[in-house]
């Protein structure tokens, strides 16, 4: 047994006995438990023995039901999957980050104490910030900071309103199968490979940890978000579904859809089940753009294609050409530029002028798109050959399926392995059959 | 120390001051840079989004070129680090896949060897702390950055996911910037944005979301009393510095906070002038930083 301190971000919406609403505040509780027990065990012991009003949602206590999503030391996770001993060690590690870290803390603390910042503001900004997580100079290094999830309104203490954000976004992606034609008389026959492909997104337990961690949603609350988009892939990738193109078109042409993800990996880090939502979003982009030829409202596909083409031709990035081709691709894009393209290019002019003024962009290759040099010698030819080969075979290795660090012997074309290294060509065959 | 040096695209493009300052600082620290001038773009996650195998092959080529020199590889960009580590993870996970990729490199006489003795791919921040060491760095400081209040800004690609980025072996990689700022004699500013996203990857796709992210972090650092930010990622620099006036419009407040590349901050402490380090090329004025470190080395 060991003693741990849980410093909990609390929020009481109702006035207390004195008639005064306390709003949001920090409260510390000491618990005496084995280091291998969980932060959830600590919270439940606190509720049982110290303060019956502490609100926390939970059910299975075994990382299956997805009810106890919280932030521990600033990281979105499940309270039941985080051991007290490890959480205290991590808290102490973060606290050691620097000796001079008290600078700026004053600002953070002041912001914290004014009203229910973390509570009423759905985008509580404590995520990923070792500072601002409520840790104060007088706290001992091992104090475990527990907060409600981010990006969702707090109802009471550690209980957030998942309905208004998580579930609403979830419903947005039509999370059920829409088969083509009437159902078969008996069960659907689905090739095993095709289901292996969606295994990872099926593993989601809807805990909302990724939504809590999402840095895009923090800046754009309208973003459909990681949990819902991972679920969208689950149906896009299912060969029984008859609405694949429609789903992809819908997700690509919502300005808050698949091209609103900033690729920050926060959802991958937060997910307790290894769903890697961001990877599923990238697969949706790959399918929408490259397999279904869908041009999106955010210009994401044009940007991707422009980038890919530039590296094939030049080997390294020609930034001014990227900007030009992203907005006005090819001859057609220049002869008939869209309003969006004109707006995008105009918006970048002030930035370019500033860059020329300071000298940052004062060179011919940076000013004139396409003047950028190629790789020396025959290197560019080798890069081109790499393109030819990879664009033909398009192998997609899924580490979730083959197992990370498991290493070796998933030989393509050999027994057992071929099914796991699914090329896009094979995947297409499957979905077409 | 001699390293196979991959400067990346942006350090030679819109942030030329990064490439320049790295060359100066490397020489001072005794790092000999053997530039991989035949190497190609890492794909920045965009090529992987288009075709995973293509990104993996392109980066295997860069790894193989560096392995040909028998040196460890160094990059100076969080995004290169993350994109390359992602490809390396797949290459290292499966020997058959690796062979398949290596076949594509055979025509050029190249091969990526998993776990080659003495080979690794580290960005300058990791190399500085893990190979050179903070004590050795401290010993080289001729102009301690006393009183300079610096906010760290890492860039997502060197932070997450930890399992891919070597945190098992080096658990404090998400604290190195703080350690370096202290070793140089500066004060660490604790603010909300240090480990958040700069927003750059969606600047052409969702400009407002992108600039709101950049503007918010710069504003938070200012509120916490920062004189400047420091970042090991030139793409973050594009959004935090080059786009800062545009970001200010989106968040509706005045900003104006210098954003230094990591080699520039190190370079100041090693005695180089702001001009030598290319700081006048920045969009957000670095004058406040210049004033703070104006005392002659």
PDB file of C-alpha atoms in Angstrom, chain A residues 3-173:
ATOM      1  CA  UNK A   3      -0.240   6.936  -0.183  1.00  0.00           C
ATOM      2  CA  UNK A   4      -1.216   8.974  -3.192  1.00  0.00           C
ATOM      3  CA  UNK A   5      -2.678  12.423  -3.560  1.00  0.00           C
ATOM      4  CA  UNK A   6      -5.332  12.977  -6.187  1.00  0.00           C
ATOM      5  CA  UNK A   7      -5.831  16.616  -7.067  1.00  0.00           C
ATOM      6  CA  UNK A   8      -9.230  16.734  -8.684  1.00  0.00           C
ATOM      7  CA  UNK A   9     -10.715  19.464 -10.841  1.00  0.00           C
ATOM      8  CA  UNK A  10     -14.197  19.799  -9.404  1.00  0.00           C
ATOM      9  CA  UNK A  11     -17.272  21.587 -10.636  1.00  0.00           C
ATOM     10  CA  UNK A  12     -20.470  21.927  -8.650  1.00  0.00           C
ATOM     11  CA  UNK A  13     -23.255  23.458 -10.715  1.00  0.00           C
ATOM     12  CA  UNK A  14     -25.668  23.728  -7.761  1.00  0.00           C
ATOM     13  CA  UNK A  15     -25.345  26.150  -4.834  1.00  0.00           C
ATOM     14  CA  UNK A  16     -24.065  24.563  -1.605  1.00  0.00           C
ATOM     15  CA  UNK A  17     -25.762  24.601   1.787  1.00  0.00           C
ATOM     16  CA  UNK A  18     -24.689  28.220   2.221  1.00  0.00           C
ATOM     17  CA  UNK A  19     -26.522  29.076  -0.981  1.00  0.00           C
ATOM     18  CA  UNK A  20     -23.294  29.934  -2.798  1.00  0.00           C
ATOM     19  CA  UNK A  21     -22.410  28.143  -6.026  1.00  0.00           C
ATOM     20  CA  UNK A  22     -18.808  27.048  -5.882  1.00  0.00           C
ATOM     21  CA  UNK A  23     -18.316  26.674  -9.626  1.00  0.00           C
ATOM     22  CA  UNK A  24     -14.993  25.112 -10.551  1.00  0.00           C
ATOM     23  CA  UNK A  25     -12.202  24.537  -8.072  1.00  0.00           C
ATOM     24  CA  UNK A  26      -9.371  22.157  -7.212  1.00  0.00           C
ATOM     25  CA  UNK A  27      -9.583  19.739  -4.302  1.00  0.00           C
ATOM     26  CA  UNK A  28      -6.982  17.259  -3.123  1.00  0.00           C
ATOM     27  CA  UNK A  29      -7.670  13.852  -1.612  1.00  0.00           C
ATOM     28  CA  UNK A  30      -5.213  11.390  -0.097  1.00  0.00           C
ATOM     29  CA  UNK A  31      -5.805   7.722  -0.757  1.00  0.00           C
ATOM     30  CA  UNK A  32      -3.949   4.687   0.540  1.00  0.00           C
ATOM     31  CA  UNK A  33      -3.901   1.999  -2.107  1.00  0.00           C
ATOM     32  CA  UNK A  34      -1.642  -0.468  -3.867  1.00  0.00           C
ATOM     33  CA  UNK A  35       0.351   1.158  -6.723  1.00  0.00           C
ATOM     34  CA  UNK A  36      -1.087  -1.342  -9.196  1.00  0.00           C
ATOM     35  CA  UNK A  37      -4.633  -0.208  -8.468  1.00  0.00           C
ATOM     36  CA  UNK A  38      -6.109   2.379 -10.779  1.00  0.00           C
ATOM     37  CA  UNK A  39      -6.811   6.083 -10.600  1.00  0.00           C
ATOM     38  CA  UNK A  40     -10.473   5.064 -10.790  1.00  0.00           C
ATOM     39  CA  UNK A  41     -10.021   2.921  -7.656  1.00  0.00           C
ATOM     40  CA  UNK A  42      -8.577   6.016  -6.006  1.00  0.00           C
ATOM     41  CA  UNK A  43     -11.543   8.143  -7.048  1.00  0.00           C
ATOM     42  CA  UNK A  44     -14.046   5.523  -5.875  1.00  0.00           C
ATOM     43  CA  UNK A  45     -12.319   5.154  -2.513  1.00  0.00           C
ATOM     44  CA  UNK A  46     -12.442   8.926  -2.180  1.00  0.00           C
ATOM     45  CA  UNK A  47     -16.137   8.960  -2.945  1.00  0.00           C
ATOM     46  CA  UNK A  48     -16.842   6.108  -0.506  1.00  0.00           C
ATOM     47  CA  UNK A  49     -14.772   7.352   2.422  1.00  0.00           C
ATOM     48  CA  UNK A  50     -14.226  11.077   2.063  1.00  0.00           C
ATOM     49  CA  UNK A  51     -16.756  12.876  -0.095  1.00  0.00           C
ATOM     50  CA  UNK A  52     -19.924  11.253  -1.344  1.00  0.00           C
ATOM     51  CA  UNK A  53     -20.619  14.204  -3.633  1.00  0.00           C
ATOM     52  CA  UNK A  54     -17.624  13.535  -5.899  1.00  0.00           C
ATOM     53  CA  UNK A  55     -19.106  12.742  -9.307  1.00  0.00           C
ATOM     54  CA  UNK A  56     -17.366  10.219 -11.534  1.00  0.00           C
ATOM     55  CA  UNK A  57     -18.864   7.988 -14.214  1.00  0.00           C
ATOM     56  CA  UNK A  58     -17.777   4.362 -14.439  1.00  0.00           C
ATOM     57  CA  UNK A  59     -19.028   0.863 -14.925  1.00  0.00           C
ATOM     58  CA  UNK A  60     -16.822  -2.109 -15.854  1.00  0.00           C
ATOM     59  CA  UNK A  61     -13.518  -0.954 -14.277  1.00  0.00           C
ATOM     60  CA  UNK A  62     -11.671  -3.026 -16.864  1.00  0.00           C
ATOM     61  CA  UNK A  63     -11.216  -0.761 -19.905  1.00  0.00           C
ATOM     62  CA  UNK A  64     -14.110  -2.358 -21.737  1.00  0.00           C
ATOM     63  CA  UNK A  65     -17.132  -0.106 -21.230  1.00  0.00           C
ATOM     64  CA  UNK A  66     -15.484   3.253 -21.950  1.00  0.00           C
ATOM     65  CA  UNK A  67     -17.320   5.170 -19.221  1.00  0.00           C
ATOM     66  CA  UNK A  68     -14.501   6.631 -17.123  1.00  0.00           C
ATOM     67  CA  UNK A  69     -12.721   8.906 -19.575  1.00  0.00           C
ATOM     68  CA  UNK A  70     -10.798  11.659 -17.750  1.00  0.00           C
ATOM     69  CA  UNK A  71      -7.521  13.513 -18.028  1.00  0.00           C
ATOM     70  CA  UNK A  72      -4.733  12.245 -15.801  1.00  0.00           C
ATOM     71  CA  UNK A  73      -1.758  14.608 -15.592  1.00  0.00           C
ATOM     72  CA  UNK A  74      -3.135  16.382 -18.647  1.00  0.00           C
ATOM     73  CA  UNK A  75      -3.402  13.234 -20.774  1.00  0.00           C
ATOM     74  CA  UNK A  76      -6.840  12.054 -21.873  1.00  0.00           C
ATOM     75  CA  UNK A  77      -7.288   8.410 -20.932  1.00  0.00           C
ATOM     76  CA  UNK A  78      -9.443   5.959 -18.974  1.00  0.00           C
ATOM     77  CA  UNK A  79      -9.210   6.315 -15.193  1.00  0.00           C
ATOM     78  CA  UNK A  80      -9.494   2.531 -14.844  1.00  0.00           C
ATOM     79  CA  UNK A  81      -6.594   1.868 -17.216  1.00  0.00           C
ATOM     80  CA  UNK A  82      -4.145   4.171 -15.459  1.00  0.00           C
ATOM     81  CA  UNK A  83      -2.330   2.733 -12.462  1.00  0.00           C
ATOM     82  CA  UNK A  84      -1.811   4.970  -9.438  1.00  0.00           C
ATOM     83  CA  UNK A  85       1.890   4.142  -9.192  1.00  0.00           C
ATOM     84  CA  UNK A  86       2.539   4.986 -12.831  1.00  0.00           C
ATOM     85  CA  UNK A  87       0.438   8.129 -12.673  1.00  0.00           C
ATOM     86  CA  UNK A  88       2.379   9.374  -9.643  1.00  0.00           C
ATOM     87  CA  UNK A  89       5.678   8.642 -11.380  1.00  0.00           C
ATOM     88  CA  UNK A  90       4.574  10.489 -14.487  1.00  0.00           C
ATOM     89  CA  UNK A  91       3.407  13.421 -12.360  1.00  0.00           C
ATOM     90  CA  UNK A  92       6.810  13.555 -10.689  1.00  0.00           C
ATOM     91  CA  UNK A  93       8.580  13.325 -14.051  1.00  0.00           C
ATOM     92  CA  UNK A  94       6.612  16.256 -15.444  1.00  0.00           C
ATOM     93  CA  UNK A  95       7.228  18.278 -12.290  1.00  0.00           C
ATOM     94  CA  UNK A  96      10.982  17.875 -12.781  1.00  0.00           C
ATOM     95  CA  UNK A  97      10.867  19.526 -16.190  1.00  0.00           C
ATOM     96  CA  UNK A  98      12.599  22.628 -15.052  1.00  0.00           C
ATOM     97  CA  UNK A  99      13.679  24.641 -12.063  1.00  0.00           C
ATOM     98  CA  UNK A 100      12.547  27.949 -13.458  1.00  0.00           C
ATOM     99  CA  UNK A 101       9.078  26.884 -14.477  1.00  0.00           C
ATOM    100  CA  UNK A 102       7.366  29.144 -12.004  1.00  0.00           C
ATOM    101  CA  UNK A 103       7.592  31.922 -14.557  1.00  0.00           C
ATOM    102  CA  UNK A 104       4.274  32.256 -16.203  1.00  0.00           C
ATOM    103  CA  UNK A 105       2.595  30.030 -13.675  1.00  0.00           C
ATOM    104  CA  UNK A 106       1.143  33.099 -12.053  1.00  0.00           C
ATOM    105  CA  UNK A 107      -0.703  33.892 -15.266  1.00  0.00           C
ATOM    106  CA  UNK A 108      -1.949  30.341 -15.553  1.00  0.00           C
ATOM    107  CA  UNK A 109      -3.073  30.138 -11.965  1.00  0.00           C
ATOM    108  CA  UNK A 110      -4.884  33.450 -12.187  1.00  0.00           C
ATOM    109  CA  UNK A 111      -6.734  32.338 -15.272  1.00  0.00           C
ATOM    110  CA  UNK A 112      -7.664  29.160 -13.464  1.00  0.00           C
ATOM    111  CA  UNK A 113      -9.133  30.837 -10.447  1.00  0.00           C
ATOM    112  CA  UNK A 114     -11.444  33.143 -12.348  1.00  0.00           C
ATOM    113  CA  UNK A 115     -14.764  31.363 -12.627  1.00  0.00           C
ATOM    114  CA  UNK A 116     -15.277  27.834 -13.866  1.00  0.00           C
ATOM    115  CA  UNK A 117     -12.732  28.007 -16.668  1.00  0.00           C
ATOM    116  CA  UNK A 118     -12.220  24.302 -17.110  1.00  0.00           C
ATOM    117  CA  UNK A 119     -15.815  23.647 -16.309  1.00  0.00           C
ATOM    118  CA  UNK A 120     -17.943  25.949 -18.398  1.00  0.00           C
ATOM    119  CA  UNK A 121     -15.476  26.310 -21.244  1.00  0.00           C
ATOM    120  CA  UNK A 122     -15.815  23.164 -23.306  1.00  0.00           C
ATOM    121  CA  UNK A 123     -12.306  23.656 -24.626  1.00  0.00           C
ATOM    122  CA  UNK A 124     -10.445  23.554 -21.340  1.00  0.00           C
ATOM    123  CA  UNK A 125      -6.926  24.140 -22.480  1.00  0.00           C
ATOM    124  CA  UNK A 126      -5.098  21.942 -20.060  1.00  0.00           C
ATOM    125  CA  UNK A 127      -4.510  19.067 -22.422  1.00  0.00           C
ATOM    126  CA  UNK A 128      -0.875  18.344 -23.216  1.00  0.00           C
ATOM    127  CA  UNK A 129       0.371  21.298 -21.341  1.00  0.00           C
ATOM    128  CA  UNK A 130       2.556  20.184 -18.492  1.00  0.00           C
ATOM    129  CA  UNK A 131       2.068  23.689 -17.228  1.00  0.00           C
ATOM    130  CA  UNK A 132      -1.473  24.770 -16.579  1.00  0.00           C
ATOM    131  CA  UNK A 133      -2.548  21.303 -15.500  1.00  0.00           C
ATOM    132  CA  UNK A 134      -3.333  22.607 -12.088  1.00  0.00           C
ATOM    133  CA  UNK A 135       0.065  21.701 -10.712  1.00  0.00           C
ATOM    134  CA  UNK A 136       1.254  24.418  -8.380  1.00  0.00           C
ATOM    135  CA  UNK A 137       4.591  25.123  -6.747  1.00  0.00           C
ATOM    136  CA  UNK A 138       3.410  23.918  -3.350  1.00  0.00           C
ATOM    137  CA  UNK A 139       2.208  20.575  -4.703  1.00  0.00           C
ATOM    138  CA  UNK A 140       4.567  17.701  -4.024  1.00  0.00           C
ATOM    139  CA  UNK A 141       5.928  16.239  -7.280  1.00  0.00           C
ATOM    140  CA  UNK A 142       3.898  13.036  -7.183  1.00  0.00           C
ATOM    141  CA  UNK A 143       0.490  14.677  -6.931  1.00  0.00           C
ATOM    142  CA  UNK A 144      -1.769  13.116  -9.556  1.00  0.00           C
ATOM    143  CA  UNK A 145      -3.864  15.689 -11.399  1.00  0.00           C
ATOM    144  CA  UNK A 146      -7.317  14.450 -12.442  1.00  0.00           C
ATOM    145  CA  UNK A 147      -9.585  16.560 -14.640  1.00  0.00           C
ATOM    146  CA  UNK A 148     -12.737  16.085 -16.676  1.00  0.00           C
ATOM    147  CA  UNK A 149     -12.296  15.411 -20.393  1.00  0.00           C
ATOM    148  CA  UNK A 150     -11.768  18.342 -22.746  1.00  0.00           C
ATOM    149  CA  UNK A 151     -13.827  19.570 -25.715  1.00  0.00           C
ATOM    150  CA  UNK A 152     -17.046  18.606 -23.900  1.00  0.00           C
ATOM    151  CA  UNK A 153     -19.103  20.640 -21.398  1.00  0.00           C
ATOM    152  CA  UNK A 154     -18.659  19.588 -17.783  1.00  0.00           C
ATOM    153  CA  UNK A 155     -21.866  18.567 -15.981  1.00  0.00           C
ATOM    154  CA  UNK A 156     -20.448  17.891 -12.541  1.00  0.00           C
ATOM    155  CA  UNK A 157     -16.885  17.196 -11.373  1.00  0.00           C
ATOM    156  CA  UNK A 158     -15.479  14.516 -13.688  1.00  0.00           C
ATOM    157  CA  UNK A 159     -18.715  13.866 -15.556  1.00  0.00           C
ATOM    158  CA  UNK A 160     -18.941  15.547 -18.966  1.00  0.00           C
ATOM    159  CA  UNK A 161     -21.851  15.906 -21.362  1.00  0.00           C
ATOM    160  CA  UNK A 162     -20.960  13.443 -24.106  1.00  0.00           C
ATOM    161  CA  UNK A 163     -24.360  13.772 -25.716  1.00  0.00           C
ATOM    162  CA  UNK A 164     -23.966  17.299 -27.080  1.00  0.00           C
ATOM    163  CA  UNK A 165     -20.576  16.662 -28.658  1.00  0.00           C
ATOM    164  CA  UNK A 166     -19.362  13.091 -28.871  1.00  0.00           C
ATOM    165  CA  UNK A 167     -22.653  11.382 -29.642  1.00  0.00           C
ATOM    166  CA  UNK A 168     -23.952  14.149 -31.846  1.00  0.00           C
ATOM    167  CA  UNK A 169     -20.835  13.932 -33.992  1.00  0.00           C
ATOM    168  CA  UNK A 170     -21.037  10.168 -33.933  1.00  0.00           C
ATOM    169  CA  UNK A 171     -24.575  10.217 -35.342  1.00  0.00           C
ATOM    170  CA  UNK A 172     -23.371  12.680 -37.986  1.00  0.00           C
ATOM    171  CA  UNK A 173     -21.482   9.902 -39.840  1.00  0.00           C
TER     172      UNK A 173
END
